[in-house]
Short mmCIF file of C-alpha atoms in Angstrom, two decimals:
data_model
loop_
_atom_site.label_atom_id
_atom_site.label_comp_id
_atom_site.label_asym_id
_atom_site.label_seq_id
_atom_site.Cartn_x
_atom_site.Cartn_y
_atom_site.Cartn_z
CA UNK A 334 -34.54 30.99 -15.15
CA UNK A 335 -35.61 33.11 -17.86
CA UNK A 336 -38.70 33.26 -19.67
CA UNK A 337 -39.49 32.14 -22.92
CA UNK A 338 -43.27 32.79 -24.76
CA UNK A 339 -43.79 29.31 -26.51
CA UNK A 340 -47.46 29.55 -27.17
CA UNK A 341 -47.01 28.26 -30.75
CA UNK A 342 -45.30 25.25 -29.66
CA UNK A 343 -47.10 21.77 -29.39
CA UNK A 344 -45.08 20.39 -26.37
CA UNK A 345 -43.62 22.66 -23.46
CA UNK A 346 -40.19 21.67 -23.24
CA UNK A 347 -37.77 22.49 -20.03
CA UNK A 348 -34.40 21.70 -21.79
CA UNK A 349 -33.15 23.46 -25.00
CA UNK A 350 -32.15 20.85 -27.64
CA UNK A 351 -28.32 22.47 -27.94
CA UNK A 352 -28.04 22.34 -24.01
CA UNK A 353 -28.77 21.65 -20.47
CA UNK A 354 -29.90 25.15 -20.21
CA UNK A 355 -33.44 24.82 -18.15
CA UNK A 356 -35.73 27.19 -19.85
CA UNK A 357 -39.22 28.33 -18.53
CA UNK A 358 -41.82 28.10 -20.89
CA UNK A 359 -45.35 29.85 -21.09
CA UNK A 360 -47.89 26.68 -20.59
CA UNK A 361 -50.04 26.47 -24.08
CA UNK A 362 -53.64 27.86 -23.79
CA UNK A 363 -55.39 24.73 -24.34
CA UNK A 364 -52.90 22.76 -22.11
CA UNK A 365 -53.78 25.24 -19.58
CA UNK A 366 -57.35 24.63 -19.91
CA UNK A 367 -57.24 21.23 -19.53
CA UNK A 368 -55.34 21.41 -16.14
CA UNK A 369 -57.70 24.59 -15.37
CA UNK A 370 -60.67 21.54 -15.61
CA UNK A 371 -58.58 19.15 -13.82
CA UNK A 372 -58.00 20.49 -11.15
CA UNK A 373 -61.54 22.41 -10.67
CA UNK A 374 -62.93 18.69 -10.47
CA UNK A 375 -60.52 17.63 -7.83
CA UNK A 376 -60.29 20.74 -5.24
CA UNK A 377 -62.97 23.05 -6.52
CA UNK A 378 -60.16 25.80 -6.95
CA UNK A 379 -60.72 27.74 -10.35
CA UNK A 380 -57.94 29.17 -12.13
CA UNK A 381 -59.38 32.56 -14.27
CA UNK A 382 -57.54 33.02 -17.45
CA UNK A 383 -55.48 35.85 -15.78
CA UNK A 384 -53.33 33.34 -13.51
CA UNK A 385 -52.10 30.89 -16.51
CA UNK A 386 -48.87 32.39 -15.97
CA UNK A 387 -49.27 31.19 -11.84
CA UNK A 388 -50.22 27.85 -12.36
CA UNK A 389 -47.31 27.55 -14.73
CA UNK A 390 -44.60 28.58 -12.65
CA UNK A 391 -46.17 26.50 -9.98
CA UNK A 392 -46.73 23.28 -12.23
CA UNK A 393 -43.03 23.55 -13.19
CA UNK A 394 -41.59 22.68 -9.48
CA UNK A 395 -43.15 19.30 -9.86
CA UNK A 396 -41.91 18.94 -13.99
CA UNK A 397 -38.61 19.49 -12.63
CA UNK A 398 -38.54 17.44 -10.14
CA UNK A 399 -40.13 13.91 -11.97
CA UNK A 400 -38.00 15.26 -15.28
CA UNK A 401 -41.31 15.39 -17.46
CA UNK A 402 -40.52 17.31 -20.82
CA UNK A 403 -44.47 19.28 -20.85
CA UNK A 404 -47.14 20.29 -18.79
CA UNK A 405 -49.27 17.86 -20.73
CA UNK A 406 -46.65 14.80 -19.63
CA UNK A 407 -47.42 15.69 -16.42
CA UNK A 408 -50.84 15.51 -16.79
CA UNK A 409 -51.20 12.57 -18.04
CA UNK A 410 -48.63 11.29 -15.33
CA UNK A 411 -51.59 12.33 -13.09
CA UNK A 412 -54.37 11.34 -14.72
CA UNK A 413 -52.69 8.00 -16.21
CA UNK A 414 -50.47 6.19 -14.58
CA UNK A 415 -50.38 4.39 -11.44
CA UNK A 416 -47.93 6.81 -9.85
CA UNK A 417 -50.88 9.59 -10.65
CA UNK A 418 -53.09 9.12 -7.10
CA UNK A 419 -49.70 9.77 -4.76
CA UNK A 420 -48.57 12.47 -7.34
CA UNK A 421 -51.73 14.60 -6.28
CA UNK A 422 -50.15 15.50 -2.72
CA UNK A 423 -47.38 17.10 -4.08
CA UNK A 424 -50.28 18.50 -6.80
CA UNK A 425 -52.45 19.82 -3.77
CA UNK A 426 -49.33 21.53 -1.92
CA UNK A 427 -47.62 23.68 -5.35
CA UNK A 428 -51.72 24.70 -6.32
CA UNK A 429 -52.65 25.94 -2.75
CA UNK A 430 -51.20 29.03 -0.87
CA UNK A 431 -50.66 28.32 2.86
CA UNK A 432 -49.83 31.97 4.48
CA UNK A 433 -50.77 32.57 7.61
CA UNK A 434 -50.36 34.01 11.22
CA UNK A 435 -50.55 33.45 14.70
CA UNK A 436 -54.04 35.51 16.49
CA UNK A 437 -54.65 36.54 12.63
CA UNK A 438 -57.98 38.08 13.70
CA UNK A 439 -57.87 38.60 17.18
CA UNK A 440 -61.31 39.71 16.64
CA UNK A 441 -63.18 36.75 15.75
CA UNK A 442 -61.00 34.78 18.31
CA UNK A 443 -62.36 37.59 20.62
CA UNK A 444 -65.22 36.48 19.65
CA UNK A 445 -65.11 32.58 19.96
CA UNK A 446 -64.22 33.06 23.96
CA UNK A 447 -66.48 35.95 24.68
CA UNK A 448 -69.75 35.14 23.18
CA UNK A 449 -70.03 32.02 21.04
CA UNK A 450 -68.54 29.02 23.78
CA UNK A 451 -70.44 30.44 25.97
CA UNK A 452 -73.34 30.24 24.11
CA UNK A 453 -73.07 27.29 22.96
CA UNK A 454 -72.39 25.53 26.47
CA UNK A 455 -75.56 27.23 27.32
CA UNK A 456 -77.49 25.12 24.88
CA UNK A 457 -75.52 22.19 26.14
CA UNK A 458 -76.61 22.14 29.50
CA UNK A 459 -80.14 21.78 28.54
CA UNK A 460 -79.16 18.57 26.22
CA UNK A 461 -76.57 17.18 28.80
CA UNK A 462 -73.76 17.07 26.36
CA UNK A 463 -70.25 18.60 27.39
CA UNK A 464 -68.04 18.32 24.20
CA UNK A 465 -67.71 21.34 22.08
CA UNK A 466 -65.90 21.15 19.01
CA UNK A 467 -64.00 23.55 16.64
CA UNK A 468 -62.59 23.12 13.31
CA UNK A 469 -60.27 25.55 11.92
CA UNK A 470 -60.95 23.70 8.14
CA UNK A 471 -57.99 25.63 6.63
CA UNK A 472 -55.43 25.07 9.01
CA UNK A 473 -52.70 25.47 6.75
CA UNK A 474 -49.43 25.48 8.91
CA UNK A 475 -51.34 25.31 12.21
CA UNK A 476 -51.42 28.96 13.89
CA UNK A 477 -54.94 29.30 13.58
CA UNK A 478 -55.78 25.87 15.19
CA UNK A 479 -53.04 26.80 17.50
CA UNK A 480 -54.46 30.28 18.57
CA UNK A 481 -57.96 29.18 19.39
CA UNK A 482 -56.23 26.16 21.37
CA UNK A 483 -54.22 28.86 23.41
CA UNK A 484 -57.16 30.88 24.08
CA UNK A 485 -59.55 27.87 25.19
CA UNK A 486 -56.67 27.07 27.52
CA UNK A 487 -56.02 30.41 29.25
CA UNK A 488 -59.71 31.90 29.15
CA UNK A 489 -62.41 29.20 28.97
CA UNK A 490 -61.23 25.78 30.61
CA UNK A 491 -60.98 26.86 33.78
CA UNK A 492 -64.30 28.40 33.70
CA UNK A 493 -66.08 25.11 32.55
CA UNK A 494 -63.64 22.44 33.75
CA UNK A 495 -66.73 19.92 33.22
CA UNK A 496 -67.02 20.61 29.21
CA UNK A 497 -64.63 18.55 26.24
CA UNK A 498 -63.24 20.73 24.00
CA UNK A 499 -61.88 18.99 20.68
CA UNK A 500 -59.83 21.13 17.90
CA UNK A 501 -59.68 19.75 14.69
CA UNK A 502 -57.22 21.22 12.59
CA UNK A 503 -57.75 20.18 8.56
CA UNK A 504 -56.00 21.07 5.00
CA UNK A 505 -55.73 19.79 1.27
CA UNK A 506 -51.55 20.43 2.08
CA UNK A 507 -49.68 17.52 3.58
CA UNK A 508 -46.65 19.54 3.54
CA UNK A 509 -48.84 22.39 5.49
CA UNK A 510 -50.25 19.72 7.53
CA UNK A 511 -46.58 18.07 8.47
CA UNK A 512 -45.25 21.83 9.34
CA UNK A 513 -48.18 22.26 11.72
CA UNK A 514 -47.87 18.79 13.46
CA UNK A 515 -43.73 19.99 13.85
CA UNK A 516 -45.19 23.22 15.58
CA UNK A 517 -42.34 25.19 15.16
CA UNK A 518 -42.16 28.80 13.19
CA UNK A 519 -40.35 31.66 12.48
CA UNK A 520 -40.27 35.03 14.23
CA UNK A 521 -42.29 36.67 11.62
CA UNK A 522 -45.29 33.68 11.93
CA UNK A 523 -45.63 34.85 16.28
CA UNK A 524 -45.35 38.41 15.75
CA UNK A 525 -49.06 38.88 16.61
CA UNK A 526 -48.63 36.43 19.53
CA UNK A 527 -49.53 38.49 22.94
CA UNK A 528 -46.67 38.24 25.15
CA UNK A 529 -47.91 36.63 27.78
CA UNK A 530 -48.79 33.40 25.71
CA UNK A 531 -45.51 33.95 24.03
CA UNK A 532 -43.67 33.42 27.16
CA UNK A 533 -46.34 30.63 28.70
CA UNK A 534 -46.53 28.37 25.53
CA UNK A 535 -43.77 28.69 23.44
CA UNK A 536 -40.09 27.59 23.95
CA UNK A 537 -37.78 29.77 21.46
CA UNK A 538 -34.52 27.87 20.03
CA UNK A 539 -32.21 30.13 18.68
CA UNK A 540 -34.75 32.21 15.75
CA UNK A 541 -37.73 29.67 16.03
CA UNK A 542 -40.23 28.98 18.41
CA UNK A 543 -41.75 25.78 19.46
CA UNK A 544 -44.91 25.61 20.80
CA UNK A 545 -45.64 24.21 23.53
CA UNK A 546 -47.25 20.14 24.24
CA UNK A 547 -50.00 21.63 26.01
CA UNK A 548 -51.22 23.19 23.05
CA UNK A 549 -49.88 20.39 20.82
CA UNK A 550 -51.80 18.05 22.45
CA UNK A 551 -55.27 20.00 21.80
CA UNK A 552 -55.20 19.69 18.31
CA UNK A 553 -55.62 17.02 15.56
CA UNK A 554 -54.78 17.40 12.32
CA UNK A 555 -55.93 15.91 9.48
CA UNK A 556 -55.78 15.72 5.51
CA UNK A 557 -59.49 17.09 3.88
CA UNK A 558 -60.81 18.41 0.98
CA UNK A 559 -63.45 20.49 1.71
CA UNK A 560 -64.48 20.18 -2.11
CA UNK A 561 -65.22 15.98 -1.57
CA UNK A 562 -68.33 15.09 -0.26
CA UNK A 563 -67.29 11.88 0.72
CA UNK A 564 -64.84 12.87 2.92
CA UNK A 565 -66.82 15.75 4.29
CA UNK A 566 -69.57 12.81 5.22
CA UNK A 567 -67.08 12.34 8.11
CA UNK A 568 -66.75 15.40 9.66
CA UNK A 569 -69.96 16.53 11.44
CA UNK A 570 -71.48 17.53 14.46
CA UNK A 571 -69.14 20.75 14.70
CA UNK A 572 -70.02 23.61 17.13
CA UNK A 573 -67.82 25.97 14.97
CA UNK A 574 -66.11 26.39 12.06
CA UNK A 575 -63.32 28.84 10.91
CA UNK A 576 -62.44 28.64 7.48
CA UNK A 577 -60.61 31.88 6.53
CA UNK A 578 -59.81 33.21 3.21
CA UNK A 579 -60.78 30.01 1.11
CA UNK A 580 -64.07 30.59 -0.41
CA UNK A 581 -61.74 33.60 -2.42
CA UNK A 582 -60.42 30.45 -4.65
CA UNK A 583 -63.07 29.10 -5.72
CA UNK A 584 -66.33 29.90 -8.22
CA UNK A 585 -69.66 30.85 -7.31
CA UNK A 586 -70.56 26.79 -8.15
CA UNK A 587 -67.50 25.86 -6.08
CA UNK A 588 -68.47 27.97 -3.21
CA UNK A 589 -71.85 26.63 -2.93
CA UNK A 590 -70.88 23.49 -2.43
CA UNK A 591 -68.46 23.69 0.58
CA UNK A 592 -70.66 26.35 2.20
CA UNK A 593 -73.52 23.32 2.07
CA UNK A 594 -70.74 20.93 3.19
CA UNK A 595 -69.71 23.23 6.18
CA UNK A 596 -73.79 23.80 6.96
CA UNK A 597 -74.18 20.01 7.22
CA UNK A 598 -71.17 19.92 8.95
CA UNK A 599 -72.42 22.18 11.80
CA UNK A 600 -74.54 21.16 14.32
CA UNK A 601 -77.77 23.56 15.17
CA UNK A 602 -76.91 26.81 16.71
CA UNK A 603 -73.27 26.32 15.73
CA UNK A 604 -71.09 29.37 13.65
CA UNK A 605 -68.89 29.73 10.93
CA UNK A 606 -66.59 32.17 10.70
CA UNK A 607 -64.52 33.18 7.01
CA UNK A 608 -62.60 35.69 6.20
CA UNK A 609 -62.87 39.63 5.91
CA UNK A 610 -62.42 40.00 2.52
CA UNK A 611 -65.04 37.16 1.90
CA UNK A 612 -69.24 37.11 2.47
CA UNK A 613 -71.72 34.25 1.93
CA UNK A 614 -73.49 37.28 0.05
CA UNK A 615 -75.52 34.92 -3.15
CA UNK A 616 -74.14 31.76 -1.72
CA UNK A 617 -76.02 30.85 1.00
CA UNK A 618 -78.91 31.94 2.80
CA UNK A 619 -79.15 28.80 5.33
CA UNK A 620 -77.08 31.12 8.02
CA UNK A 621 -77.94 34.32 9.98
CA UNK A 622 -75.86 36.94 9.81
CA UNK A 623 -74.54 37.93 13.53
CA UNK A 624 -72.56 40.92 14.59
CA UNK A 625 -69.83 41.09 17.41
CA UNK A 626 -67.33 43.63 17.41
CA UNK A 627 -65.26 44.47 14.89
CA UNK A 628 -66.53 41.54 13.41
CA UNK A 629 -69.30 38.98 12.08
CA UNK A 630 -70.10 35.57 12.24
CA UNK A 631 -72.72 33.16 10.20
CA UNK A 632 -74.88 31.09 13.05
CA UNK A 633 -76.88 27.89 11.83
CA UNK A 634 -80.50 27.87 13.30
#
């Protein structure tokens, strides 16, 4: 496809009137805010004025696909029509980015098995509860959910045989969320895997590798969006949530609200955990900021 700049033009059409050439065509400013707003309301994901050009090229898959002429027919296939509420699954999975890793920071998994369950089981005795539960709430394709399953197997259940330990696995992406129920993955998506898990729960077919029904069976996954409170009503009494490199989409408004979702979310003396790159620096000040090594954690007091 090449690309044509079409800012001028009232409608963004795909087809050139002399052929069945497809053309790609730069999405109208004010088109572009509109979606910008739509989509803010629906996910809490803000797209700056620098990434028109992204949404665009990521709109386009699903113009192509339902043969809509503009970006503002498809918005008002969306917004208007009956089809519109199914549509936003297929919305959700060109708008979000799902790349990820097995053991994608060993450190904080580290951790999870070293300080924080046991911790946390410590607290339990005294109440006489024995479920813990973690929530990896952007599980993408499942190697997150899947690492923390693999380490709770191989360094913590034997230790406390008596305890529960539920893994909820949770994304905006069906697609993401189909891939990670499949549990299979390329080469490149284990290369972090240490190889002693690698050979205990994983069975590689020809370049893929399946992981194992051990590990399948600790997880659930499930459709969320962490921006709608409704649905976050349902998710709650958490020990500890991971939710890597997702505040970095969102505004300052945006992040406020799902870091207050996640805090309700938690029970008392559970931890969050996000990303390196990210900080609940001007966003929250509910959590206490806790150090391990090599990295930090957010506890709820």
């Amino acid at each position: 496809m090449r690309l044509e700049a079409a800012n001028n033009l009232k409608s963004t059409e795909f087809f050139t009137a002399k052929s069945n050439e497809k053309l790609f065509v730069e999405m109208p400013v004010e088109i572009f805010r509109q979606w910008r707003e739509f989509i803010y309301e629906k996910t809490g994901i803000f797209f700056q004025d620098n990434k028109k050009y992204l949404l665009a090229s990521r709109l386009m898959r699903r113009l192509l696909h339902l043969k809509l002429n503009s970006y503002e027919d498809y918005l008002n296939f969306v917004k208007k029509t009956p089809q519109g509420r199914y549509e936003l699954r297929y919305l959700y999975d060109v708008i979000t980015i799902n790349e990820t890793f097995f053991f994608r920071n060993q450190a904080q998994l580290d951790a999870l098995v070293l300080k924080v369950i046991p911790e946390i089981i410590s607290v339990k005795k005294e109440l006489n509860q024995k479920k813990i539960r973690i929530w990896s709430a952007a599980v993408s394709s499942g190697e997150e959910a899947y690492s923390i399953a693999m380490m709770i197997n191989d360094l913590i259940s034997n230790k406390y045989p008596e305890y529960e330990f539920e893994i909820l696995g949770t994304d905006i992406s069906h697609t993401a969320l189909e891939a990670a129920v499949r549990g299979i993955y390329s080469e490149y998506s284990v290369r972090n895997v240490p190889v002693q898990f690698l050979k205990r729960y994983f069975r590689k077919t020809d370049n893929y590798f399946e992981i194992s029904p051990i590990i399948k069976a600790m997880v659930d996954f499930r459709f969320l969006n962490l921006y709608e409170d409704l649905s976050m009503i349902g998710v709650n009494n958490i020990d500890v949530i991971f939710c890597a490199n997702v505040l970095i989409y969102f505004d300052q408004n945006s992040k406020i609200k799902v870091i207050n979702n996640l805090y309700r979310s938690l029970n008392k003396n559970g931890y969050l955990f996000i990303g390196y790159s990210e900080s609940l620096h001007g966003i929250s000040k509910a959590f206490r900021l806790i150090s391990f090594p090599k990295t930090i954690g957010y506890k709820k007091e």
